[in-house]
PDB file of C-alpha atoms in Angstrom:
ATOM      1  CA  UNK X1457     141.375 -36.855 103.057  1.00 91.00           C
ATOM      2  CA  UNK X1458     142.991 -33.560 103.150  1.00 90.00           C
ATOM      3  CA  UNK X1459     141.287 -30.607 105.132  1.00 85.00           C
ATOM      4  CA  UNK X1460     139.749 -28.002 102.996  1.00 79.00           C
ATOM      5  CA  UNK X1461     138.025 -25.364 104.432  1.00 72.00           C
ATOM      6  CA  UNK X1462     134.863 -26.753 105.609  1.00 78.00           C
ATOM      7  CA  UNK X1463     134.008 -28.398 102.386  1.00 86.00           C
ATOM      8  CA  UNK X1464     135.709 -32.067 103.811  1.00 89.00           C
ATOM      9  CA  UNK X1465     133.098 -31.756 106.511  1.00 86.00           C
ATOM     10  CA  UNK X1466     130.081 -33.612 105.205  1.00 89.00           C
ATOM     11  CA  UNK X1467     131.962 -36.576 103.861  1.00 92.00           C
ATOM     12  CA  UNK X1468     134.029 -36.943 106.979  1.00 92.00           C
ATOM     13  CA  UNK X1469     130.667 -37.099 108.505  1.00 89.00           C
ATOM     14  CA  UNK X1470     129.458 -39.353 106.551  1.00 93.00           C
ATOM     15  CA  UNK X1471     131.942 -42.181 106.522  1.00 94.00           C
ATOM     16  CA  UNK X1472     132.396 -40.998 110.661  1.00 92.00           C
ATOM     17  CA  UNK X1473     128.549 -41.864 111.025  1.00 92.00           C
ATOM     18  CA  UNK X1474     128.931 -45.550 109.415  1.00 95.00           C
ATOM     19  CA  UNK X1475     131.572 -46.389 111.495  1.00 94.00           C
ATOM     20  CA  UNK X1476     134.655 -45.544 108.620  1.00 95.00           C
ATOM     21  CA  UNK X1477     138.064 -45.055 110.029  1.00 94.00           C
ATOM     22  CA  UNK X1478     138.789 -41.842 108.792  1.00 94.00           C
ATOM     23  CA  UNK X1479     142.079 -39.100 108.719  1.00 92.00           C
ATOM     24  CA  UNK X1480     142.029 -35.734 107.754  1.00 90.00           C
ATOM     25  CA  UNK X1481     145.269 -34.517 107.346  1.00 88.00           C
ATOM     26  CA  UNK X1482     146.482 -30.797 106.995  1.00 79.00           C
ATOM     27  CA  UNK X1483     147.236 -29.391 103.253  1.00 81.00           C
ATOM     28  CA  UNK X1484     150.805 -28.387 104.495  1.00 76.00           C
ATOM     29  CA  UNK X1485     151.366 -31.807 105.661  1.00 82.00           C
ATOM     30  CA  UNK X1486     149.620 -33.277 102.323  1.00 88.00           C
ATOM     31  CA  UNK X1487     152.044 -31.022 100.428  1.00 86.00           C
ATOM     32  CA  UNK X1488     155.343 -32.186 102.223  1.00 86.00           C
ATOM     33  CA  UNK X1489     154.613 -35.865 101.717  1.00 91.00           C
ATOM     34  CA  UNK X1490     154.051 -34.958  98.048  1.00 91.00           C
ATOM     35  CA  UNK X1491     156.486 -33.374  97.801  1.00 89.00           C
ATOM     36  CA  UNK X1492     158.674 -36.010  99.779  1.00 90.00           C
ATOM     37  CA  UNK X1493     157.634 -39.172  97.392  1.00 89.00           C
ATOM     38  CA  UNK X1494     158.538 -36.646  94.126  1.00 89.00           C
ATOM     39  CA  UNK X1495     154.947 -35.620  93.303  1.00 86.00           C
ATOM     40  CA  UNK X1496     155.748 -32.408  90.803  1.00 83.00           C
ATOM     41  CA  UNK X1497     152.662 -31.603  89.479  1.00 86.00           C
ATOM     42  CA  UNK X1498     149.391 -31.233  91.009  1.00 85.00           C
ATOM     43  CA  UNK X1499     145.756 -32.327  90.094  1.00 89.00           C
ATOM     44  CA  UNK X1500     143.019 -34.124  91.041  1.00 89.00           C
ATOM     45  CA  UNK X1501     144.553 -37.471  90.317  1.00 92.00           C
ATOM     46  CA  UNK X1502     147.699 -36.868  91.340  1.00 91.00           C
ATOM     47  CA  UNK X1503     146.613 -35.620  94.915  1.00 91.00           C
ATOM     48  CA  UNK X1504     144.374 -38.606  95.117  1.00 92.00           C
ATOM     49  CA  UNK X1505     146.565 -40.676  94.426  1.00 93.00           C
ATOM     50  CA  UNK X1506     149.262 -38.822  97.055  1.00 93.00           C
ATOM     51  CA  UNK X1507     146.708 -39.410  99.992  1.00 94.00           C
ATOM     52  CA  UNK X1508     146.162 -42.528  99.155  1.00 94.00           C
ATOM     53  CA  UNK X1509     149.612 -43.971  99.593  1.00 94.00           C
ATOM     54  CA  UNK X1510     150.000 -41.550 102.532  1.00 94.00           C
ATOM     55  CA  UNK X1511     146.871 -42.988 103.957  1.00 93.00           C
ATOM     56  CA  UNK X1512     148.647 -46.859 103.253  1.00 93.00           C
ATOM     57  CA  UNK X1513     152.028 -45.776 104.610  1.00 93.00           C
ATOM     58  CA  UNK X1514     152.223 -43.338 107.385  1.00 92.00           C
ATOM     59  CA  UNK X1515     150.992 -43.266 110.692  1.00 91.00           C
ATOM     60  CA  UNK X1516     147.873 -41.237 110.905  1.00 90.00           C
ATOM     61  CA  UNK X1517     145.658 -39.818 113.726  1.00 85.00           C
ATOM     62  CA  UNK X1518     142.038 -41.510 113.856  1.00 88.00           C
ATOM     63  CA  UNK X1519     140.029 -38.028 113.284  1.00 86.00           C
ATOM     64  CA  UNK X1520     136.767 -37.864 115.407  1.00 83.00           C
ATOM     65  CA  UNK X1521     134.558 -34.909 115.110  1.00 84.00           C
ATOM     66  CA  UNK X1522     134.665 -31.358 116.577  1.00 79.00           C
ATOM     67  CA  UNK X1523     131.771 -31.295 119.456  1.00 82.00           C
ATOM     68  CA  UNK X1524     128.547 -30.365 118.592  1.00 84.00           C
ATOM     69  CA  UNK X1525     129.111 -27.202 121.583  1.00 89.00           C
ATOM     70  CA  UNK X1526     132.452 -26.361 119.753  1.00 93.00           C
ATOM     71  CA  UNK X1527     131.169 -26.157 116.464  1.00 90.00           C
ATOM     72  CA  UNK X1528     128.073 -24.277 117.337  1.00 95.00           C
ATOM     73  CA  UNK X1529     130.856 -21.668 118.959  1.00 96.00           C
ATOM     74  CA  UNK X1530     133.300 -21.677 115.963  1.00 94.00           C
ATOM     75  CA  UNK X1531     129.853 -20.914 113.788  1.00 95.00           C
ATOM     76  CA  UNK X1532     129.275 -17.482 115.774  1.00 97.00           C
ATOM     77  CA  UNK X1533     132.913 -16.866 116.247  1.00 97.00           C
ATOM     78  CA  UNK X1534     133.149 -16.760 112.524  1.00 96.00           C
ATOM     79  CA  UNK X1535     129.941 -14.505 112.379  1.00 97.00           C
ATOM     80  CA  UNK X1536     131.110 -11.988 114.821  1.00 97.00           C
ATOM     81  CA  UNK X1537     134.467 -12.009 112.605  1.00 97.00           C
ATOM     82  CA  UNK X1538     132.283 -11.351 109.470  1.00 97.00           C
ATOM     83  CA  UNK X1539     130.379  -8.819 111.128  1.00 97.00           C
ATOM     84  CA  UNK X1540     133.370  -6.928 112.723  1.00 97.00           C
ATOM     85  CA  UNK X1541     134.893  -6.860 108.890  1.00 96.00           C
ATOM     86  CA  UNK X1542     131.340  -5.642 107.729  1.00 97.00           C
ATOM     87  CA  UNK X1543     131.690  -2.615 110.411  1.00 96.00           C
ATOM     88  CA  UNK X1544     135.298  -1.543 109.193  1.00 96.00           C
ATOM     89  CA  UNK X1545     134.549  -1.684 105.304  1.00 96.00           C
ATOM     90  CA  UNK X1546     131.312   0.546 106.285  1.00 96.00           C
ATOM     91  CA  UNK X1547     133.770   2.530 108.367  1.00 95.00           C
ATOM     92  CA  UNK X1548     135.795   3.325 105.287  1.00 94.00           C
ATOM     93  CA  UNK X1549     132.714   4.028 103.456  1.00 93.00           C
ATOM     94  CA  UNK X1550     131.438   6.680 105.972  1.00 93.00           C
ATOM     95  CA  UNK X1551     134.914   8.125 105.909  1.00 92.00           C
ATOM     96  CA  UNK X1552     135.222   8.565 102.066  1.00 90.00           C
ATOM     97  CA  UNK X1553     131.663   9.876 102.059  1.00 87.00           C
ATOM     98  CA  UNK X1554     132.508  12.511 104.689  1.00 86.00           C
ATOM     99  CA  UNK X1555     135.562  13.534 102.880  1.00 86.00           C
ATOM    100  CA  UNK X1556     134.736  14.046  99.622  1.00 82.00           C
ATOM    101  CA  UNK X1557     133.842  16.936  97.555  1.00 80.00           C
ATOM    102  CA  UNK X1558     130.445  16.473  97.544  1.00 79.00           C
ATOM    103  CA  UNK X1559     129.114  14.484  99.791  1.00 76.00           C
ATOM    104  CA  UNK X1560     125.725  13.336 100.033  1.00 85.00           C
ATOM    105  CA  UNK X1561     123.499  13.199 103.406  1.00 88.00           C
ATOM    106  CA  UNK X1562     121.346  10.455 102.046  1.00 90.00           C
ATOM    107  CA  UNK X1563     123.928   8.014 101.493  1.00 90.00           C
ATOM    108  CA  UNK X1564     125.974   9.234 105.010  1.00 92.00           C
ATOM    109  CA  UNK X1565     122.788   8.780 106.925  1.00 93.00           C
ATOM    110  CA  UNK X1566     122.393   5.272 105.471  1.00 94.00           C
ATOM    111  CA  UNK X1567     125.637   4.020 106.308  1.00 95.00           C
ATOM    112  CA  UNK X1568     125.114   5.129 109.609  1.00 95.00           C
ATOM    113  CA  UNK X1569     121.837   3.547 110.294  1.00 96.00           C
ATOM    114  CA  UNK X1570     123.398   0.070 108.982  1.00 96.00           C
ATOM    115  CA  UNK X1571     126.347   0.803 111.255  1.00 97.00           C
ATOM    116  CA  UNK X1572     123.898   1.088 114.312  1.00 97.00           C
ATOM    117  CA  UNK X1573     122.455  -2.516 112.970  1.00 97.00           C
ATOM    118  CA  UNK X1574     125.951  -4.068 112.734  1.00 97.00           C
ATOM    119  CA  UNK X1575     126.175  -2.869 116.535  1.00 97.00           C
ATOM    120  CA  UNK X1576     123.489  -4.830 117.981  1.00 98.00           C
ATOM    121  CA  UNK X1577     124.546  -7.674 115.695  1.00 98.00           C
ATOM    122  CA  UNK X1578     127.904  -7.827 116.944  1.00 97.00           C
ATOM    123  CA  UNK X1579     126.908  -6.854 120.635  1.00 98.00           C
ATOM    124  CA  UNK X1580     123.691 -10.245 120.102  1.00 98.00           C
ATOM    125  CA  UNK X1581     126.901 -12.487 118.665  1.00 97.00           C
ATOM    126  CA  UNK X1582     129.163 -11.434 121.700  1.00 97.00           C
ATOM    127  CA  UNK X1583     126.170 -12.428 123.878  1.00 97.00           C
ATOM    128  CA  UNK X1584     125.276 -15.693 121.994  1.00 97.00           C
ATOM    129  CA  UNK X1585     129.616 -16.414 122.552  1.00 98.00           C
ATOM    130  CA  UNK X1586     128.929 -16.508 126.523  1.00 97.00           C
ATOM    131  CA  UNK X1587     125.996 -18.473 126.467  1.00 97.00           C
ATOM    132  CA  UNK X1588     127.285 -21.138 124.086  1.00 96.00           C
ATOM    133  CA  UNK X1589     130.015 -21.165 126.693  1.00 96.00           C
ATOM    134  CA  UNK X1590     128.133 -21.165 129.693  1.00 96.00           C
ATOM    135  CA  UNK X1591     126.004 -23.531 128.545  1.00 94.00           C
ATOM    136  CA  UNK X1592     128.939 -26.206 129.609  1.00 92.00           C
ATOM    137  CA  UNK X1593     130.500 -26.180 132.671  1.00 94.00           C
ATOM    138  CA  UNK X1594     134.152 -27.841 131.530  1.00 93.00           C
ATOM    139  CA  UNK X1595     134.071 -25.732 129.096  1.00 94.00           C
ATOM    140  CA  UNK X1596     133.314 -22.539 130.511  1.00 96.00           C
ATOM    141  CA  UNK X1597     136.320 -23.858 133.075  1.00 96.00           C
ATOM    142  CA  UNK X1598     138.569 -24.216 129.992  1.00 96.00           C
ATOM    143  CA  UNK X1599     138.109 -20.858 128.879  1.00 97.00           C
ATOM    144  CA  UNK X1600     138.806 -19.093 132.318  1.00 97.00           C
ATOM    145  CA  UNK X1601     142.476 -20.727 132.050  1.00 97.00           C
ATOM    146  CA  UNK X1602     142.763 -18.969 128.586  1.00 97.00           C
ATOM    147  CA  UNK X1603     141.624 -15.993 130.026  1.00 97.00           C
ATOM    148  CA  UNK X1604     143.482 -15.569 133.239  1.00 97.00           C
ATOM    149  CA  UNK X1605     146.309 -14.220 131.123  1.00 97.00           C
ATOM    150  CA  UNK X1606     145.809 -10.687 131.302  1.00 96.00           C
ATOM    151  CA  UNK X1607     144.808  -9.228 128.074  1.00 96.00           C
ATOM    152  CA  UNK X1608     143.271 -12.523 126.120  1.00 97.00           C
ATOM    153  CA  UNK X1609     139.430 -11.991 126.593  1.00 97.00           C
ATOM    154  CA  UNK X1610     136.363 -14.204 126.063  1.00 97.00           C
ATOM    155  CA  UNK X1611     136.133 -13.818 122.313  1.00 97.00           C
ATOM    156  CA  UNK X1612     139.610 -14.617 121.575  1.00 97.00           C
ATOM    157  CA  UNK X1613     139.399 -17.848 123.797  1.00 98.00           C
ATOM    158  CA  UNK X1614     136.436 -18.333 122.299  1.00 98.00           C
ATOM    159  CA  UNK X1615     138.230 -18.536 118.744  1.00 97.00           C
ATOM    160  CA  UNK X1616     141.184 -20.437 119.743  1.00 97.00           C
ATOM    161  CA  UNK X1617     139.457 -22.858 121.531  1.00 96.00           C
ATOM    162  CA  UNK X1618     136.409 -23.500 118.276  1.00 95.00           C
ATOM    163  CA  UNK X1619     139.286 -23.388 115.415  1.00 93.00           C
ATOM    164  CA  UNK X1620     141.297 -25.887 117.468  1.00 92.00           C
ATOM    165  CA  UNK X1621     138.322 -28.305 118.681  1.00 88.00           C
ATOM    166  CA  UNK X1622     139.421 -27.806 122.121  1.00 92.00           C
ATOM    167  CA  UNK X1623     143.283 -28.504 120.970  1.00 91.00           C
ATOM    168  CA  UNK X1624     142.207 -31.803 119.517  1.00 82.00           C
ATOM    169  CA  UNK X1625     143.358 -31.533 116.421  1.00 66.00           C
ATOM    170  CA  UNK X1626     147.312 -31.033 117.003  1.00 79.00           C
ATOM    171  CA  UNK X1627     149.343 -33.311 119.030  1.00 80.00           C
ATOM    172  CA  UNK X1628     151.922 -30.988 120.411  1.00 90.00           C
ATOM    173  CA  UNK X1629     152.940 -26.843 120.102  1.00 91.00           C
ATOM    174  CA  UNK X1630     155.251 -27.229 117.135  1.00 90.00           C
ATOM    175  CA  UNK X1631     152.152 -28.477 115.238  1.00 89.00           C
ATOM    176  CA  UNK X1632     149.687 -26.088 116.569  1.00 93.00           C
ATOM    177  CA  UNK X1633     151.676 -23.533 115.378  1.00 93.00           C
ATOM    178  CA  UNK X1634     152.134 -24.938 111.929  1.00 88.00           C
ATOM    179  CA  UNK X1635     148.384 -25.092 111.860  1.00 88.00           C
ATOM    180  CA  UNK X1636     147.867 -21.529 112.965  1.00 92.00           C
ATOM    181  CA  UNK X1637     150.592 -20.473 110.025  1.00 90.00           C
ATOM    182  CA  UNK X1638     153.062 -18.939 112.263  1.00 92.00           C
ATOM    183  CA  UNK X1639     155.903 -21.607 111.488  1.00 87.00           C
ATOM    184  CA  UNK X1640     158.747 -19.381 109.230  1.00 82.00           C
ATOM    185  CA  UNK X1641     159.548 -19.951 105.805  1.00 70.00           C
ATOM    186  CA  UNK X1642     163.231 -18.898 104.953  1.00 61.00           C
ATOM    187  CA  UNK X1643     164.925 -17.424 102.294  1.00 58.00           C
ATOM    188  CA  UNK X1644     168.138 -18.210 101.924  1.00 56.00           C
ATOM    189  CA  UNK X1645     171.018 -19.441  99.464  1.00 52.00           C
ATOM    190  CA  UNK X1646     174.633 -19.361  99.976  1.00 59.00           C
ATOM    191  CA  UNK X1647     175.815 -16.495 101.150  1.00 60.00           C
ATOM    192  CA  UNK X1648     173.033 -14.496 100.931  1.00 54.00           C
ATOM    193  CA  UNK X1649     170.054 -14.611 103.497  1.00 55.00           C
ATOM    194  CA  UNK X1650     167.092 -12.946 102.732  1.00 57.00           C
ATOM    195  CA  UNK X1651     163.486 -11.672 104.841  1.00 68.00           C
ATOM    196  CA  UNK X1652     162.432 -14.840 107.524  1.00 70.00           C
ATOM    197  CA  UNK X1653     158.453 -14.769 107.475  1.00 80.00           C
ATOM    198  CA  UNK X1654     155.932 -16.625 109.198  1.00 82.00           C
ATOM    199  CA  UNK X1655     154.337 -18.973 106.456  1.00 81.00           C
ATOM    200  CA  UNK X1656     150.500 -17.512 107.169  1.00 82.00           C
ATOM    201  CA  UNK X1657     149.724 -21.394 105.497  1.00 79.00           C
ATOM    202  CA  UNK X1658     147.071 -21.991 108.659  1.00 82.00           C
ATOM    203  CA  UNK X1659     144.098 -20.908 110.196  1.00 91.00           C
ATOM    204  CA  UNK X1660     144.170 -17.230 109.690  1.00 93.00           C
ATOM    205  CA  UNK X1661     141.054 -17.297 112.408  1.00 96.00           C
ATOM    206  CA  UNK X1662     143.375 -17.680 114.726  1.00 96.00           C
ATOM    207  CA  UNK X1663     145.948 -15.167 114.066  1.00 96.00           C
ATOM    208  CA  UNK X1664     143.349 -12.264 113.224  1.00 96.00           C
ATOM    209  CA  UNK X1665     142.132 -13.454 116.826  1.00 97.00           C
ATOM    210  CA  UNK X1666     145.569 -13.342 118.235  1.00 97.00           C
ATOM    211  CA  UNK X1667     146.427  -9.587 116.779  1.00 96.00           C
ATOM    212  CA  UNK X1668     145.036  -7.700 119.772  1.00 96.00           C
ATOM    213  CA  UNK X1669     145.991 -10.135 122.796  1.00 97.00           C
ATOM    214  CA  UNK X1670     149.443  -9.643 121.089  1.00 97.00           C
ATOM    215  CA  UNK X1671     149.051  -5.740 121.537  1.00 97.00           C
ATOM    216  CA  UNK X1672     147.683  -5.743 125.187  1.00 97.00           C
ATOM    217  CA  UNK X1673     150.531  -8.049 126.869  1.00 96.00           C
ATOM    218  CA  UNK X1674     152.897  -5.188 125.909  1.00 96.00           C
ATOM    219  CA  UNK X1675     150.246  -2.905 127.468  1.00 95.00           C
ATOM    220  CA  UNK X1676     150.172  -4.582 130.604  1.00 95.00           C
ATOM    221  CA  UNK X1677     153.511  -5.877 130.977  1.00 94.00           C
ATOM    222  CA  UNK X1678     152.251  -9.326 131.266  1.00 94.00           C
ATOM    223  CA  UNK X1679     155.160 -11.664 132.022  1.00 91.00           C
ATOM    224  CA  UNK X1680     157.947 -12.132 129.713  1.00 92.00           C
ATOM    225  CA  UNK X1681     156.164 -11.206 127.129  1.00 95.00           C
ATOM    226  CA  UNK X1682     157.545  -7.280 127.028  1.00 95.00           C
ATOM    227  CA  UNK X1683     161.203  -8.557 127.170  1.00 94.00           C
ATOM    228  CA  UNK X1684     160.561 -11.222 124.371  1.00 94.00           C
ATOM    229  CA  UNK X1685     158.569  -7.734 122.230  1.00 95.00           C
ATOM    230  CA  UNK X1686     162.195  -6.058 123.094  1.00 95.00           C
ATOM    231  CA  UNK X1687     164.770  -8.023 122.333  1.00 94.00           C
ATOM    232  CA  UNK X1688     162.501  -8.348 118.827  1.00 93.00           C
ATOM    233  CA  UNK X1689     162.134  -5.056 118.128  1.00 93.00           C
ATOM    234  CA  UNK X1690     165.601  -4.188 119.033  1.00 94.00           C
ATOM    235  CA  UNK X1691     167.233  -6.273 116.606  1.00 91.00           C
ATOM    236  CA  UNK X1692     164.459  -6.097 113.495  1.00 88.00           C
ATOM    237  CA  UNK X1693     163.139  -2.367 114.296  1.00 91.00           C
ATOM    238  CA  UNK X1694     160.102  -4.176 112.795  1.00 91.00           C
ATOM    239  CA  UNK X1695     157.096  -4.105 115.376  1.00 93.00           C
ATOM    240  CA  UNK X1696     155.161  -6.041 113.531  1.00 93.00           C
ATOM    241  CA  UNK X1697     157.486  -8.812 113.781  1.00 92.00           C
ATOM    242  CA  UNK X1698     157.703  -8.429 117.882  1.00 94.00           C
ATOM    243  CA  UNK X1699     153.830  -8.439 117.823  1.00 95.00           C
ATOM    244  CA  UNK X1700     153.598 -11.566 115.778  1.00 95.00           C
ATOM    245  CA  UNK X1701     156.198 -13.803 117.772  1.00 94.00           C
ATOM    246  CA  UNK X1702     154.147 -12.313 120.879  1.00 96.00           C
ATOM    247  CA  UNK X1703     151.309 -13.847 119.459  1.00 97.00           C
ATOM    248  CA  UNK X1704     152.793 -17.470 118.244  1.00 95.00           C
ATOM    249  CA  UNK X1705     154.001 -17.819 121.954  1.00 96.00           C
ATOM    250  CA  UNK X1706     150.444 -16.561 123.619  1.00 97.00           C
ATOM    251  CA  UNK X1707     149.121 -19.381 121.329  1.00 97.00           C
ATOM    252  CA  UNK X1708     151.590 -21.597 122.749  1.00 96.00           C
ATOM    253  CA  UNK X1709     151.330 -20.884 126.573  1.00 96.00           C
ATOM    254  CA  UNK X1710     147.319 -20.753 125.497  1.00 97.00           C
ATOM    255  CA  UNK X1711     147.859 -24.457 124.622  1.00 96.00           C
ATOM    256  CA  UNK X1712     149.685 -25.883 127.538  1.00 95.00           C
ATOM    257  CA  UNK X1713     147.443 -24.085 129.864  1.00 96.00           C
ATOM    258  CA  UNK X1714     144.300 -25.671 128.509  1.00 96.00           C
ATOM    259  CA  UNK X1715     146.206 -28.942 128.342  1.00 94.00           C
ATOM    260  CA  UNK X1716     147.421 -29.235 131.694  1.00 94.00           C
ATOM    261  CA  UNK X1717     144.148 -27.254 133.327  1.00 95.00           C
ATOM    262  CA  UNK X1718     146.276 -24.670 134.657  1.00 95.00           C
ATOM    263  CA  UNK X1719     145.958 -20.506 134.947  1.00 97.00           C
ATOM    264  CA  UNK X1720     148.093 -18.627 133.627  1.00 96.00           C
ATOM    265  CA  UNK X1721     151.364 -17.830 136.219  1.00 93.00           C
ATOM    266  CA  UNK X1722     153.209 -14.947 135.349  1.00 86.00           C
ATOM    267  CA  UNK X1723     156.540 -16.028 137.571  1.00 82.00           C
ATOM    268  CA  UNK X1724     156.485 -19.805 135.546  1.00 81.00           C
ATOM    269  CA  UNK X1725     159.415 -19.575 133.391  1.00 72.00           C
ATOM    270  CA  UNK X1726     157.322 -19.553 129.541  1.00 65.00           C
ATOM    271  CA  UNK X1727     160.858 -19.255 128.129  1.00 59.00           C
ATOM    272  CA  UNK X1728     160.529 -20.924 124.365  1.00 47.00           C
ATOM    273  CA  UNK X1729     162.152 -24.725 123.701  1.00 45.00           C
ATOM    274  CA  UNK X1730     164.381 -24.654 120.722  1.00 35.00           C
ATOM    275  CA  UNK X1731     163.493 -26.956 118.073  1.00 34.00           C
ATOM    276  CA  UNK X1732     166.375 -26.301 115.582  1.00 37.00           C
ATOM    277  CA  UNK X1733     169.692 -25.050 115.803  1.00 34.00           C
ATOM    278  CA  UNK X1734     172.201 -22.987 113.142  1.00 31.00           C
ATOM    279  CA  UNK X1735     175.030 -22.208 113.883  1.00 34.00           C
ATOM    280  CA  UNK X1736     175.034 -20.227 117.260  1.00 31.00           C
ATOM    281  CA  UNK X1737     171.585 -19.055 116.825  1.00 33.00           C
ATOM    282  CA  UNK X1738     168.871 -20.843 117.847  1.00 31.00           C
ATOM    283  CA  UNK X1739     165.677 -21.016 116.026  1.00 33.00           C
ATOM    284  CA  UNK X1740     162.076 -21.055 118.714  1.00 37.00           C
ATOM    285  CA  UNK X1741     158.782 -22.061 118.027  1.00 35.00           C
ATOM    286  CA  UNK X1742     157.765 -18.281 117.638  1.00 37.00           C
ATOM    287  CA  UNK X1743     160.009 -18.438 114.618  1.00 37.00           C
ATOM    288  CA  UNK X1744     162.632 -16.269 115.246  1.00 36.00           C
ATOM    289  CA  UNK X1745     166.072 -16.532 116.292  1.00 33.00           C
ATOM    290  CA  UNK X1746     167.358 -15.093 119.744  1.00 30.00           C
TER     291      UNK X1746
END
């Protein structure tokens, strides 16, 4: 079956529970085989039919469920998220109310009482994030290497770590960061060679957790991760795009570290692999060319 959301969930569960083999595969991966056997249009049927012959023909992981402590975790990590977007929509509320014409106290003073509840809701999910952690000792070991590198914190360990099962459910980086939706998607046709952007076809979880890590390694001068922001910036004179391949390789080094139960070593040469080459550029697994 292909991964939707969390709506393949139950039925994995329930052929996983009466001892079914089962695979879930990923919808960009479900598209590309489509795609690959000359599947042009798309329904029910047709993607039915797709999986099944994928199912019959390619090698497939065997999927087993995301732990019980992992799923409980990726349940409040989502609610903190929720709440957090709650806060800045009431934010801009308070904001337009205080800026307008006429404004009225009544409706100000509400916002800000719900604002105060969203506070202790966000500080109780924050709490409930450490205890679901603490609660197991691996894992609680497995988030420390996540968090040795300077500027990833709890809650963004936290999020990588639910939305990943613990890494389980990609084999290797290049995949992990297909899943996350920071592989590029290019634009290009003879001579002409348009905008390179990340794909955002993943778990945008994961990037909306990535956003500030991405911001603080700069702050701190973590590693090689202000030289990387640099060379970036110097040839875009986009941030934006510095601060997203910052965050496809702390995702990365995030995964090997977990993998190989290792903290983080600022001095260990992180330098990217290349995975495809053009011309004399070569094209990294943060998805740009250096």
């Amino acid at each position: 079956m292909e991964a939707t959301g969390v709506y393949h969930e139950q039925l994995a569960w329930f052929l996983y529970e009466r001892d079914q083999i089962v695979h879930i595969v990923l919808a960009n991966r479900a598209k590309a085989y489509f795609q690959s056997i000359g599947n042009k249009s798309k329904n029910d049927k047709i993607d039915a039919k797709g999986l099944a012959v994928m199912g019959a023909t390619q090698p497939l992981t065997i999927w087993a469920p995301i732990s019980k402590q992992l799923y409980e975790l990726r349940s409040i990590t989502r609610h903190l998220e929720d709440l957090q977007s709650i806060k800045n929509a009431l934010r801009g509320q308070l904001e337009q109310a205080n800026t307008s014409i006429y404004s009225s106290k009544e409706v100000t003073r509400s916002i800000k009482k719900t604002m105060k509840e969203i506070d202790k809701q966000i500080l109780n999910a924050e709490k409930m994030i450490s205890k679901c952690i603490d609660i197991d000792p691996v894992l609680r070991q497995k988030i420390e290497y996540l968090t040795s590198i300077k500027g990833v914190g709890e809650k963004t360990a936290a999020v990588v770590a639910a939305e990943t099962d613990g890494f389980a459910q990609v084999r290797n980086a290049k995949q992990l960061i297909s899943y996350a939706g920071y592989d590029i998607k290019e634009n290009q046709s003879g001579q002409r060679v348009g905008k390179t952007k990340i794909t955002k076809k993943g778990n945008a979880h994961i990037r909306r957790a990535l956003h500030f890590p991405a911001l603080n390694v700069i702050r701190y001068e973590v590693g090689s991760f202000p030289s990387l922001y640099g060379r970036i910036l110097d040839r875009s004179a986009i941030k934006m795009k510095g601060y997203v391949a910052l965050q496809a390789r702390l995702l990365r080094i995030m995964f090997s570290l977990w993998k190989k139960e290792e903290y983080y070593d600022e001095n260990y040469n992180w330098q990217e692999k290349s995975i495809k080459k053009s011309g004399s550029q070569t094209l990294c697994m943060n998805g740009y060319t250096t």
